[in-house]
XYZ file of C-alpha atoms in Angstrom:
760
model
C -134.247 173.021 -12.815
C -131.339 174.964 -14.274
C -130.557 174.055 -17.854
C -126.942 173.971 -19.005
C -125.606 174.030 -22.559
C -122.405 172.682 -24.017
C -122.351 174.871 -27.117
C -120.739 178.029 -25.830
C -117.041 178.436 -26.650
C -114.944 180.386 -24.166
C -111.224 181.224 -24.341
C -108.951 182.490 -21.608
C -105.284 183.333 -21.469
C -104.638 179.910 -19.984
C -105.848 178.113 -23.097
C -108.958 176.941 -24.909
C -111.701 175.589 -22.682
C -115.071 174.177 -23.690
C -117.255 174.844 -20.672
C -120.764 174.103 -19.639
C -122.369 177.495 -20.309
C -125.233 178.342 -17.992
C -128.175 180.376 -19.174
C -128.442 182.304 -15.906
C -126.190 185.175 -14.968
C -125.569 184.177 -11.349
C -124.245 180.787 -12.456
C -122.181 182.405 -15.205
C -120.523 184.543 -12.550
C -119.458 181.378 -10.780
C -118.072 180.008 -14.033
C -116.073 183.145 -14.630
C -114.723 183.253 -11.103
C -112.460 180.313 -11.812
C -110.922 182.158 -14.783
C -107.582 183.841 -14.110
C -107.466 185.950 -17.258
C -109.774 187.715 -19.669
C -111.072 186.163 -22.865
C -113.866 186.064 -25.417
C -116.881 183.894 -26.104
C -119.671 183.146 -28.561
C -123.183 182.814 -27.184
C -126.704 182.239 -28.566
C -128.939 185.138 -29.533
C -131.654 185.242 -26.907
C -134.025 187.919 -25.764
C -134.754 191.612 -25.524
C -135.951 192.729 -22.079
C -137.992 195.646 -23.484
C -139.654 193.385 -26.013
C -140.299 190.811 -23.327
C -141.980 193.546 -21.274
C -144.106 194.453 -24.284
C -144.935 190.786 -24.847
C -146.719 190.662 -21.490
C -149.123 193.377 -22.633
C -152.060 193.114 -24.991
C -151.408 193.488 -28.684
C -151.914 197.096 -29.776
C -155.506 197.708 -30.865
C -156.045 198.938 -34.424
C -157.338 202.466 -33.928
C -160.440 202.249 -36.116
C -162.088 199.715 -33.740
C -161.355 201.391 -30.393
C -164.707 203.206 -30.091
C -166.708 199.965 -30.270
C -165.422 198.446 -27.033
C -166.891 199.269 -23.623
C -164.802 197.407 -21.052
C -162.098 200.083 -20.871
C -159.380 197.469 -21.465
C -157.617 196.737 -24.720
C -159.165 193.622 -26.264
C -157.378 190.365 -26.761
C -156.735 189.861 -30.481
C -157.426 186.360 -31.805
C -156.764 185.056 -35.322
C -159.216 182.530 -36.767
C -158.717 180.694 -40.063
C -161.575 179.172 -42.072
C -161.403 177.277 -45.323
C -163.274 178.617 -48.332
C -167.010 177.767 -47.972
C -166.194 176.191 -44.624
C -167.578 176.432 -41.105
C -165.759 176.652 -37.791
C -166.682 177.107 -34.148
C -164.841 179.246 -31.609
C -165.713 179.006 -27.923
C -163.863 181.684 -25.919
C -162.445 180.809 -22.522
C -164.031 182.389 -19.477
C -161.815 185.411 -18.626
C -163.568 186.243 -15.352
C -162.230 185.241 -11.962
C -165.020 183.978 -9.704
C -167.742 184.514 -12.324
C -169.401 182.390 -14.945
C -169.380 183.434 -18.591
C -172.943 184.663 -18.957
C -173.255 185.979 -22.506
C -171.478 186.841 -25.756
C -172.445 189.779 -27.992
C -171.338 190.875 -31.456
C -170.695 194.653 -31.356
C -170.883 194.958 -35.177
C -167.770 197.110 -35.521
C -167.382 196.324 -39.231
C -169.310 195.054 -42.211
C -168.018 191.527 -42.890
C -167.905 190.657 -46.572
C -166.785 187.043 -46.463
C -168.125 185.547 -43.224
C -171.383 185.257 -41.293
C -171.502 184.802 -37.520
C -173.971 183.017 -35.245
C -173.852 182.911 -31.437
C -175.054 179.714 -29.763
C -174.334 178.244 -26.307
C -171.588 180.803 -25.626
C -169.791 179.823 -28.814
C -169.323 181.649 -32.094
C -170.066 179.791 -35.313
C -168.501 181.249 -38.459
C -169.597 180.294 -41.947
C -167.373 181.421 -44.812
C -168.195 182.159 -48.398
C -165.866 181.452 -51.316
C -162.444 183.060 -50.970
C -161.318 182.869 -54.572
C -157.588 182.500 -55.085
C -156.497 184.785 -52.243
C -157.008 185.137 -48.506
C -160.041 187.265 -47.565
C -160.363 188.865 -44.124
C -163.141 190.100 -41.821
C -163.059 191.676 -38.358
C -165.476 191.069 -35.470
C -165.667 192.937 -32.146
C -167.000 190.664 -29.397
C -168.153 191.532 -25.863
C -168.036 188.882 -23.128
C -170.180 189.463 -20.035
C -169.774 187.662 -16.722
C -172.488 186.517 -14.343
C -171.679 189.427 -11.994
C -171.645 192.037 -14.763
C -167.925 192.129 -15.614
C -167.044 192.790 -19.242
C -164.167 191.764 -21.507
C -163.516 192.407 -25.186
C -162.206 190.263 -28.025
C -161.112 191.416 -31.461
C -161.428 188.490 -33.873
C -159.491 188.661 -37.133
C -161.069 186.038 -39.373
C -159.221 184.869 -42.486
C -161.059 182.908 -45.167
C -158.443 180.882 -46.998
C -158.558 179.084 -50.340
C -158.193 175.314 -50.251
C -155.026 174.246 -52.030
C -154.938 171.171 -54.236
C -152.186 168.579 -54.508
C -149.286 168.851 -54.938
C -148.519 171.172 -52.025
C -144.920 172.401 -52.398
C -142.834 175.087 -50.703
C -139.034 175.283 -50.613
C -138.970 178.752 -48.952
C -136.938 180.214 -51.826
C -138.260 183.728 -51.266
C -137.179 186.704 -49.216
C -139.066 186.086 -45.976
C -138.727 186.768 -43.107
C -142.122 185.098 -42.748
C -143.442 182.019 -44.564
C -145.609 182.763 -47.589
C -149.275 183.194 -46.552
C -150.498 181.265 -49.601
C -148.949 178.109 -48.136
C -148.908 178.678 -44.358
C -151.469 180.198 -41.986
C -149.060 181.385 -39.264
C -145.720 183.174 -39.297
C -143.757 182.104 -36.228
C -140.813 180.557 -38.090
C -138.013 182.636 -39.616
C -137.457 182.260 -43.381
C -133.778 182.914 -44.121
C -130.689 181.692 -45.960
C -128.061 182.525 -43.336
C -128.550 180.122 -40.410
C -128.183 176.836 -42.303
C -125.326 174.831 -43.779
C -125.599 173.058 -47.143
C -129.337 173.540 -47.793
C -130.849 171.576 -50.681
C -132.507 174.763 -51.966
C -131.943 178.433 -51.217
C -134.182 179.556 -48.372
C -135.104 177.686 -45.183
C -137.720 177.888 -42.425
C -135.974 178.084 -39.043
C -137.657 177.170 -35.757
C -135.616 179.617 -33.685
C -137.491 179.933 -30.394
C -138.333 183.577 -31.133
C -141.843 184.672 -32.076
C -142.966 186.770 -35.030
C -142.140 190.033 -33.240
C -138.543 189.036 -32.479
C -139.225 188.094 -28.851
C -138.612 184.845 -26.961
C -141.675 182.904 -25.912
C -140.702 182.899 -22.247
C -142.142 180.553 -19.676
C -141.054 177.002 -19.040
C -139.869 174.326 -21.436
C -142.546 173.535 -23.996
C -143.958 174.198 -27.449
C -142.447 177.197 -29.243
C -142.587 177.933 -33.000
C -145.415 176.536 -35.119
C -145.591 176.200 -38.891
C -149.119 175.278 -39.985
C -150.042 174.507 -43.568
C -152.898 176.065 -45.484
C -156.038 173.976 -46.030
C -155.345 171.160 -48.500
C -157.878 169.187 -50.553
C -156.811 165.555 -50.118
C -159.685 163.985 -52.054
C -157.340 163.373 -55.010
C -154.803 161.526 -52.835
C -154.048 157.965 -53.922
C -153.960 155.317 -51.178
C -150.453 153.967 -50.683
C -148.931 156.657 -52.892
C -149.466 159.927 -51.008
C -146.410 161.144 -49.092
C -145.274 164.184 -47.145
C -141.546 164.683 -47.775
C -139.145 167.279 -46.394
C -135.588 167.895 -45.187
C -134.520 168.825 -41.637
C -131.269 170.005 -40.054
C -130.455 170.372 -36.354
C -128.311 173.395 -35.553
C -126.620 174.541 -38.744
C -124.737 177.779 -38.099
C -126.827 178.265 -34.961
C -127.117 176.071 -31.866
C -127.887 172.340 -31.863
C -131.041 171.420 -29.901
C -130.722 169.215 -26.841
C -132.140 165.712 -27.156
C -135.385 166.774 -25.454
C -135.852 169.752 -27.801
C -137.774 167.852 -30.437
C -139.209 168.816 -33.796
C -142.748 167.413 -33.919
C -144.979 166.704 -36.934
C -148.760 166.732 -36.422
C -151.736 166.039 -38.723
C -155.244 167.475 -38.298
C -157.915 164.771 -38.187
C -161.299 165.183 -39.833
C -162.769 165.558 -36.323
C -160.632 168.665 -35.799
C -158.034 167.207 -33.433
C -154.280 167.524 -33.851
C -152.547 164.137 -33.810
C -148.802 163.702 -33.344
C -147.422 161.606 -36.206
C -143.719 161.549 -35.376
C -140.956 163.559 -33.753
C -137.254 164.088 -34.375
C -134.360 164.566 -31.955
C -130.859 165.890 -32.518
C -129.472 162.580 -31.224
C -130.833 160.898 -34.353
C -129.590 163.737 -36.582
C -126.079 164.404 -35.237
C -124.517 166.062 -38.288
C -125.332 169.762 -37.950
C -124.049 170.421 -41.501
C -126.410 167.932 -43.171
C -130.065 168.110 -44.168
C -131.772 164.754 -43.519
C -134.495 163.600 -45.918
C -137.805 162.474 -44.388
C -140.817 160.736 -45.897
C -144.218 160.131 -44.251
C -146.938 158.072 -45.962
C -150.424 159.410 -45.235
C -153.231 157.102 -44.140
C -156.566 157.256 -45.948
C -158.291 158.764 -42.892
C -156.529 162.032 -43.716
C -157.934 162.153 -47.266
C -160.553 164.840 -46.627
C -161.175 168.255 -48.165
C -159.566 170.717 -45.723
C -156.659 168.753 -44.248
C -153.788 170.554 -42.491
C -150.405 169.539 -41.105
C -147.993 171.422 -38.897
C -144.506 171.332 -37.429
C -143.736 172.549 -33.895
C -140.523 172.593 -31.890
C -139.979 172.138 -28.171
C -137.660 174.698 -26.561
C -136.830 176.306 -23.232
C -138.435 179.650 -24.120
C -135.310 181.767 -23.564
C -134.478 182.532 -27.181
C -132.479 181.469 -30.173
C -130.349 178.728 -28.656
C -131.738 175.500 -30.126
C -132.662 175.638 -33.792
C -134.321 173.250 -36.206
C -134.319 174.040 -39.922
C -136.930 172.836 -42.429
C -136.484 172.797 -46.200
C -138.158 171.574 -49.374
C -141.612 170.529 -48.141
C -143.819 168.548 -50.520
C -147.166 166.767 -50.068
C -148.167 164.871 -53.204
C -148.995 161.615 -54.905
C -145.689 160.008 -55.788
C -145.187 157.701 -58.734
C -141.542 156.738 -58.264
C -139.954 154.268 -55.895
C -137.258 156.568 -54.496
C -138.972 159.653 -53.109
C -135.753 161.583 -52.504
C -135.589 162.506 -56.179
C -137.560 165.437 -57.615
C -137.703 167.076 -61.031
C -135.773 170.130 -59.943
C -132.381 171.790 -60.007
C -132.036 174.472 -57.338
C -129.594 177.168 -56.369
C -128.516 176.563 -52.778
C -127.004 179.963 -51.917
C -127.284 183.584 -53.016
C -124.346 185.279 -54.770
C -121.516 186.445 -52.564
C -120.336 190.059 -52.287
C -119.338 191.933 -55.437
C -116.262 193.092 -53.510
C -113.070 191.104 -53.043
C -112.619 191.770 -49.318
C -115.704 193.491 -47.932
C -119.472 193.155 -48.058
C -119.773 196.973 -48.174
C -117.375 199.901 -48.413
C -117.410 203.717 -48.652
C -117.945 205.147 -52.116
C -114.931 207.474 -51.812
C -112.711 204.524 -50.934
C -114.033 202.613 -53.940
C -113.619 205.330 -56.580
C -110.239 205.071 -58.280
C -109.680 201.612 -56.806
C -112.464 199.706 -58.517
C -110.097 197.268 -60.211
C -108.518 195.983 -57.011
C -111.691 196.119 -54.910
C -114.098 194.299 -57.247
C -114.239 190.529 -56.868
C -113.256 188.729 -60.052
C -114.449 185.301 -58.901
C -117.990 184.139 -58.215
C -119.188 181.218 -56.093
C -122.112 179.095 -57.281
C -124.031 176.492 -55.273
C -126.484 174.078 -56.930
C -128.321 170.865 -56.092
C -129.655 168.473 -58.738
C -132.720 166.702 -57.312
C -133.346 164.672 -60.490
C -132.720 160.925 -60.554
C -130.019 161.273 -63.165
C -127.897 163.816 -64.986
C -129.790 166.895 -66.121
C -128.887 170.120 -67.866
C -129.028 173.632 -66.388
C -128.772 175.636 -69.574
C -128.945 178.374 -70.697
C -127.653 180.238 -67.649
C -126.824 183.865 -66.987
C -124.710 186.022 -64.694
C -126.048 189.566 -64.668
C -124.704 192.477 -62.617
C -126.518 195.820 -62.514
C -126.418 199.063 -60.544
C -129.715 198.644 -58.703
C -130.718 202.293 -58.170
C -130.415 203.142 -61.885
C -130.914 199.730 -63.504
C -127.709 200.229 -65.504
C -126.286 196.894 -66.660
C -122.634 196.360 -65.763
C -122.168 192.762 -66.935
C -124.083 189.968 -68.631
C -122.477 186.638 -69.488
C -122.956 182.887 -69.199
C -122.949 181.647 -65.600
C -122.335 177.900 -65.955
C -119.438 177.076 -68.250
C -117.880 174.062 -69.979
C -114.254 173.161 -70.799
C -111.911 174.685 -71.816
C -113.267 177.788 -70.026
C -113.489 175.747 -66.793
C -112.115 172.347 -65.810
C -115.446 170.474 -65.726
C -118.825 170.583 -67.418
C -120.995 172.759 -65.170
C -124.138 172.506 -67.274
C -124.720 168.740 -67.209
C -125.170 168.013 -63.518
C -125.188 164.643 -61.774
C -127.581 164.196 -58.823
C -126.513 165.934 -55.613
C -124.591 169.037 -54.587
C -122.345 171.073 -56.873
C -120.105 173.986 -55.875
C -118.234 176.022 -58.469
C -115.852 178.960 -58.317
C -115.612 180.730 -61.665
C -113.664 183.688 -62.945
C -115.670 186.516 -64.470
C -115.003 186.046 -68.170
C -115.613 189.624 -69.306
C -113.663 191.178 -66.466
C -112.273 194.146 -68.395
C -115.618 195.380 -69.828
C -117.199 194.867 -66.400
C -114.616 197.021 -64.649
C -114.800 199.630 -67.406
C -118.566 199.879 -66.923
C -118.195 200.253 -63.157
C -115.538 202.962 -63.585
C -117.807 204.811 -65.997
C -120.549 204.875 -63.372
C -118.319 205.957 -60.484
C -116.944 208.727 -62.693
C -120.401 210.270 -62.964
C -122.043 212.426 -60.288
C -123.012 209.450 -58.122
C -122.050 209.238 -54.453
C -123.538 205.800 -53.793
C -123.926 202.522 -55.671
C -125.819 199.311 -55.037
C -124.309 196.495 -57.076
C -126.893 193.769 -57.635
C -125.622 190.333 -58.734
C -128.143 187.931 -60.290
C -127.764 184.233 -61.159
C -130.316 182.350 -63.249
C -130.717 179.244 -65.405
C -133.436 177.388 -67.265
C -134.438 173.751 -66.839
C -137.110 172.585 -69.242
C -138.222 169.457 -67.332
C -139.273 171.302 -64.176
C -143.062 171.457 -63.974
C -143.995 172.569 -60.437
C -144.191 176.406 -60.368
C -143.016 176.632 -56.753
C -139.770 174.888 -57.717
C -139.032 177.046 -60.748
C -138.458 180.094 -58.542
C -135.283 178.524 -57.075
C -133.736 178.857 -60.540
C -132.798 182.453 -59.770
C -131.014 184.115 -56.850
C -129.619 187.579 -56.252
C -127.593 189.607 -53.776
C -126.726 193.275 -53.253
C -123.482 195.017 -52.281
C -123.744 198.572 -50.948
C -121.066 201.134 -51.865
C -122.011 204.066 -49.636
C -120.304 205.477 -46.521
C -119.297 202.477 -44.384
C -117.124 199.359 -44.380
C -118.547 195.923 -43.525
C -117.333 192.345 -43.407
C -120.750 190.916 -42.455
C -123.930 190.128 -44.381
C -126.201 191.998 -41.959
C -127.482 188.872 -40.208
C -126.119 187.710 -36.840
C -126.062 183.997 -36.097
C -124.463 184.365 -32.662
C -123.242 187.060 -30.279
C -119.596 187.829 -29.451
C -118.248 189.430 -26.297
C -114.953 189.995 -24.499
C -114.881 189.574 -20.724
C -112.705 190.350 -17.732
C -110.738 187.785 -15.818
C -109.908 188.075 -12.128
C -107.582 191.037 -11.626
C -106.829 191.414 -15.326
C -106.493 194.574 -17.405
C -109.351 195.735 -19.618
C -109.805 193.351 -22.579
C -110.359 194.796 -26.051
C -111.163 193.781 -29.593
C -110.075 195.423 -32.848
C -111.177 194.787 -36.437
C -108.778 195.680 -39.239
C -109.815 197.684 -42.312
C -107.830 199.324 -45.109
C -108.224 202.899 -46.318
C -107.292 203.449 -49.967
C -107.116 207.196 -49.489
C -107.145 209.579 -46.546
C -110.670 210.140 -45.258
C -112.675 211.331 -42.263
C -114.072 208.786 -39.819
C -117.230 210.136 -38.170
C -119.015 207.189 -36.588
C -119.158 203.485 -35.843
C -122.207 201.259 -36.317
C -122.478 198.170 -34.120
C -124.919 195.267 -34.165
C -126.037 194.982 -30.530
C -128.293 192.009 -29.822
C -129.751 192.004 -26.325
C -128.895 188.726 -24.623
C -129.681 188.957 -20.908
C -131.289 191.256 -18.328
C -128.865 193.966 -17.307
C -127.181 194.279 -20.712
C -128.108 197.973 -20.844
C -125.948 198.560 -17.751
C -122.745 197.299 -19.365
C -120.113 199.892 -20.243
C -117.487 199.971 -22.951
C -115.405 202.448 -24.940
C -115.300 202.634 -28.710
C -111.736 202.623 -29.988
C -109.936 203.618 -33.193
C -106.344 202.596 -33.867
C -104.046 203.222 -36.797
C -101.991 200.611 -38.615
C -100.656 199.068 -35.392
C -102.799 198.022 -32.462
C -99.744 198.411 -30.223
C -99.638 202.172 -30.838
C -101.666 204.707 -28.885
C -105.274 204.779 -30.130
C -106.335 207.561 -32.479
C -109.619 207.829 -30.586
C -111.052 206.527 -27.329
C -114.613 207.430 -26.427
C -116.074 208.117 -23.029
C -117.747 205.198 -21.273
C -120.750 204.186 -23.361
C -123.753 201.944 -22.891
C -125.559 199.860 -25.512
C -128.146 201.658 -27.641
C -130.545 198.872 -28.487
C -132.035 199.567 -31.896
C -134.123 196.405 -31.511
C -136.362 198.295 -29.089
C -137.783 199.967 -32.178
C -137.277 197.174 -34.687
C -138.757 194.226 -32.782
C -135.690 192.516 -34.187
C -132.406 191.061 -33.042
C -130.651 192.161 -36.226
C -130.467 195.984 -36.070
C -127.369 198.222 -36.078
C -126.867 201.085 -33.632
C -124.864 204.100 -34.812
C -122.478 205.939 -32.479
C -121.195 209.339 -33.568
C -117.559 209.920 -32.625
C -117.678 212.530 -29.875
C -114.962 214.070 -27.766
C -114.847 212.491 -24.297
C -113.886 215.949 -22.966
C -116.394 218.299 -24.641
C -119.036 215.843 -25.847
C -118.990 217.519 -29.272
C -118.939 215.643 -32.565
C -115.400 215.020 -33.686
C -113.697 213.784 -36.848
C -110.775 211.363 -36.940
C -108.559 211.615 -39.993
C -107.610 208.154 -41.264
C -104.616 208.214 -43.627
C -104.194 205.724 -46.444
C -103.311 202.309 -45.064
C -104.578 199.899 -42.433
C -106.624 201.051 -39.445
C -108.664 199.316 -36.754
C -111.960 199.971 -34.983
C -113.308 198.122 -31.979
C -114.053 198.461 -28.313
C -112.544 198.134 -24.851
C -114.634 196.447 -22.176
C -115.022 198.674 -19.100
C -117.629 197.108 -16.828
C -116.702 193.886 -15.110
C -118.962 190.885 -14.827
C -119.705 187.489 -16.262
C -119.761 188.886 -19.782
C -119.077 192.065 -21.686
C -121.194 193.955 -24.173
C -122.574 191.591 -26.818
C -121.914 192.302 -30.510
C -123.422 190.395 -33.444
C -121.322 187.650 -35.040
C -121.858 186.592 -38.677
C -120.898 182.938 -39.191
C -121.488 183.045 -42.957
C -118.241 184.900 -43.639
C -115.662 182.674 -41.898
C -112.540 184.042 -43.622
C -113.142 187.481 -42.147
C -112.026 186.224 -38.729
C -108.509 186.833 -40.076
C -109.113 190.575 -39.570
C -110.258 190.301 -35.924
C -107.777 190.741 -33.037
C -108.190 190.273 -29.283
C -106.196 191.799 -26.437
C -106.232 190.481 -22.884
C -104.879 193.859 -21.791
C -101.282 192.883 -22.508
C -100.848 191.456 -26.015
C -102.842 191.422 -29.244
C -103.512 188.150 -31.056
C -105.652 187.180 -34.040
C -108.723 185.315 -32.731
C -108.173 182.525 -35.267
C -104.731 181.891 -33.753
C -106.290 181.630 -30.297
C -109.172 179.400 -31.345
C -109.319 178.229 -34.990
C -112.951 177.229 -34.464
C -114.157 180.817 -34.078
C -114.667 181.795 -37.708
C -116.807 184.697 -38.831
C -117.211 188.465 -38.930
C -117.678 190.695 -35.893
C -120.469 193.079 -36.868
C -118.897 196.510 -36.403
C -118.822 199.082 -39.226
C -116.735 202.295 -39.478
C -118.631 205.205 -41.081
C -116.900 207.916 -43.160
C -118.498 211.283 -43.845
C -117.771 214.992 -44.225
C -120.656 215.763 -41.880
C -121.445 214.395 -38.404
C -123.409 211.156 -38.550
C -126.885 210.774 -37.080
C -126.609 208.835 -33.851
C -129.145 206.211 -32.805
C -131.664 207.889 -30.497
C -131.836 206.629 -26.945
C -134.364 208.876 -25.240
C -137.163 206.345 -25.784
C -135.293 203.553 -24.032
C -136.540 204.540 -20.583
C -140.131 203.958 -21.694
C -142.008 202.125 -24.408
C -141.399 203.737 -27.826
C -144.446 205.303 -29.407
C -145.703 203.439 -32.422
C -147.798 204.304 -35.428
C -150.218 201.996 -37.173
C -149.233 200.998 -40.716
C -151.589 199.259 -43.134
C -151.892 197.127 -45.185
C -149.171 195.049 -43.617
C -147.590 193.165 -45.368
C -147.770 195.467 -48.400
C -146.750 195.446 -52.052
C -146.818 198.986 -53.459
C -147.698 201.447 -50.702
C -148.428 201.670 -47.011
C -150.742 204.038 -45.132
C -150.446 205.609 -41.700
C -152.667 207.814 -39.529
C -152.722 210.664 -37.010
C -150.458 213.121 -38.908
C -152.955 215.989 -38.712
C -153.563 215.578 -34.992
C -149.834 215.632 -34.322
C -149.163 218.678 -36.466
C -148.012 217.352 -39.823
C -144.804 215.608 -40.829
C -141.387 217.175 -40.356
C -139.392 214.151 -41.555
C -140.207 210.632 -42.754
C -137.556 207.953 -43.308
C -137.500 204.194 -43.910
C -134.781 201.852 -42.620
C -134.101 198.210 -43.378
C -133.259 195.894 -40.494
C -129.523 196.116 -41.263
C -129.611 199.890 -40.722
C -129.757 201.012 -44.374
C -131.847 204.134 -44.996
C -134.050 204.114 -48.107
C -135.409 207.331 -49.639
C -139.185 207.202 -50.097
C -141.814 209.554 -51.439
C -145.089 210.164 -49.611
C -148.298 212.117 -50.073
C -150.762 212.744 -47.255
C -150.684 209.446 -45.366
C -149.483 207.210 -48.230
C -145.873 206.067 -48.691
C -144.632 204.619 -51.983
C -142.611 201.418 -51.361
C -142.581 199.955 -54.872
C -138.787 200.329 -55.165
C -137.968 198.589 -51.878
C -136.633 195.027 -52.031
C -138.749 192.470 -50.140
C -138.075 192.344 -46.406
C -138.757 193.981 -43.033
C -138.556 197.760 -42.568
C -138.981 200.473 -39.959
C -140.819 203.694 -40.880
C -139.904 206.629 -38.614
C -141.862 209.908 -38.577
C -141.049 213.129 -36.734
C -144.024 215.502 -36.426
C -143.712 219.289 -36.744
C -145.754 220.820 -33.947
C -145.171 218.186 -31.282
C -141.621 217.206 -32.337
C -142.801 213.706 -31.473
C -141.027 210.694 -32.977
C -143.011 207.572 -33.850
C -142.083 204.226 -35.351
C -143.855 201.459 -37.221
C -142.692 198.157 -38.669
C -143.903 196.792 -41.986
C -143.164 193.971 -44.406
C -142.585 194.511 -48.138
C -143.856 191.332 -49.764
C -142.100 189.315 -52.432
C -144.637 189.331 -55.264
C -142.868 186.805 -57.460
């Protein structure tokens, strides 16, 4: 059965059409065949064909256990969770075709410190000791033998987890991208603050149909993302007064689930079975900009010592095209009649960019123009969960230069009349949105100018909001009293926040000229354009075969372009990142000689973009950031004849196209593509996630390190120091990173992904 969606928006020269948008290319071709002219469209983020190929293989085996296995095949890796002082049984499935499972053996590949193992009746029985306050882990290498002598290996990663007491609370107000392991035992959902609209607290868990490596689940319609709680001691629960409460949203800035794509809540019974408690459909939650409050009273049969609950969504397995969002989860005894109220005031959004127009800009374009480029207004989002007016005071707005720690501004965040029109400190229940002027604007700009006048060539402006609320008592809810955001002043312009919610492409119509898209920027002073970075999410098989040309225009898009590249193909950085959010860098190179070239951009407006070359149902896909709607005013589309602002064509398409011009005196480093024809070589990083440092192996065997760099998922490079096989990551903000190493003797390039944890 072919599944159709109604969420894709497509425009042609004839007018605006909302079409049924098929998920399969051959049907899309039929859809496009009835179009007379070219146009553009938004589409869901879906899958990466290289990652999908990798997903069909076994998980890479940690190198230190390889010598213990005898079957010659990489073992299946299985995660097992046990409560502190608990016992669990694992009975592996028979992996042998035409044979019975004859025996199970422990190969003793490690010395377990927290767990004992017993083998009985072809099952493994684990008994855990006390875990203390943190998760403790052991590893077991298991050999399965069939009745005809066949062998198969299992690598069991056993986590002994502390049992949490009531109340259990998580509002996801941390960096992510995975849920915090103290509260959740799996990491399939995506913790973010970009895909949702009007959250009740900053940070949300999104069921996005993509697994923890950035890949779609594949297969037929069925269960996709899981979010499973830690073990919870329910012996203190009060009958009739114990409730699980939470908020859900269908769609948000992403795509609304179909009615059959449910969000399901399940409870674990004391017998060990998962029982469905309820489910939610988008038909019952039609407002994709609203979070709906839910409350579930627990029956006494769930009041046992190591209770768990979980959420799971149903999806078609093709990717990020039907999203549920979960926020503000609490399991507790409640002593008030109306459960929607909570003793908490929360920020609902991080600070916006420190720049007036951009989210990033080149340092040389910023220097001397700080006063007109710096934003002088700030946007503040809050939600009062109290049942009554409460005070958020004192509060603070603090702006620093992150790499040096130099303070640029510190003043009160929430004001009262006559500074502002209304009292922002005494908040009624519900949402509050404020736009304030920076009060100490002149000293702030003076401090920034003093820094740019030094020997710096890059700045990271970090904006921090915070307040105090003395009646808040749950530690997990106090952390939403502070939020922060960073603005990079380096070598590139950006309108986006680094996170794509959808994908944008321009496409051919029947017999039409090549369509193109241009994004307008402004140069304060003449400078040298050397490259263009593009967010290239992989959407469908065959995307790598699409061809386009990068374009640079001056002040007028109607004039001859300043630069037009040769025909190019996508360079999918997500092959290395296991991510759909990476940027690929293209150096500007002469289409005649192939040499690096520099394009002089005089002061004034200029445009960068692309022209679609290959025909087909769709063009090359570029990331689209829905969180910056006003930036659609700088995006222009040409059907091959005339240029028009996309907002004039379709006012509903609001956001930033994720393309970034790069300025430099030297040629830029282009995204490598030689690994794309085969699986990229990886390097093992541990511990992962990490707090202060990560370790890697094999440097001696490969001839020592020539170069080591670390990149964030939005393409930023971070300088790091390393010694032997240890890399210092203490200065990195929490998030996902790629470590790339080039080795001296072999000239081999290897990659590894790691998570820097939020230790707040």
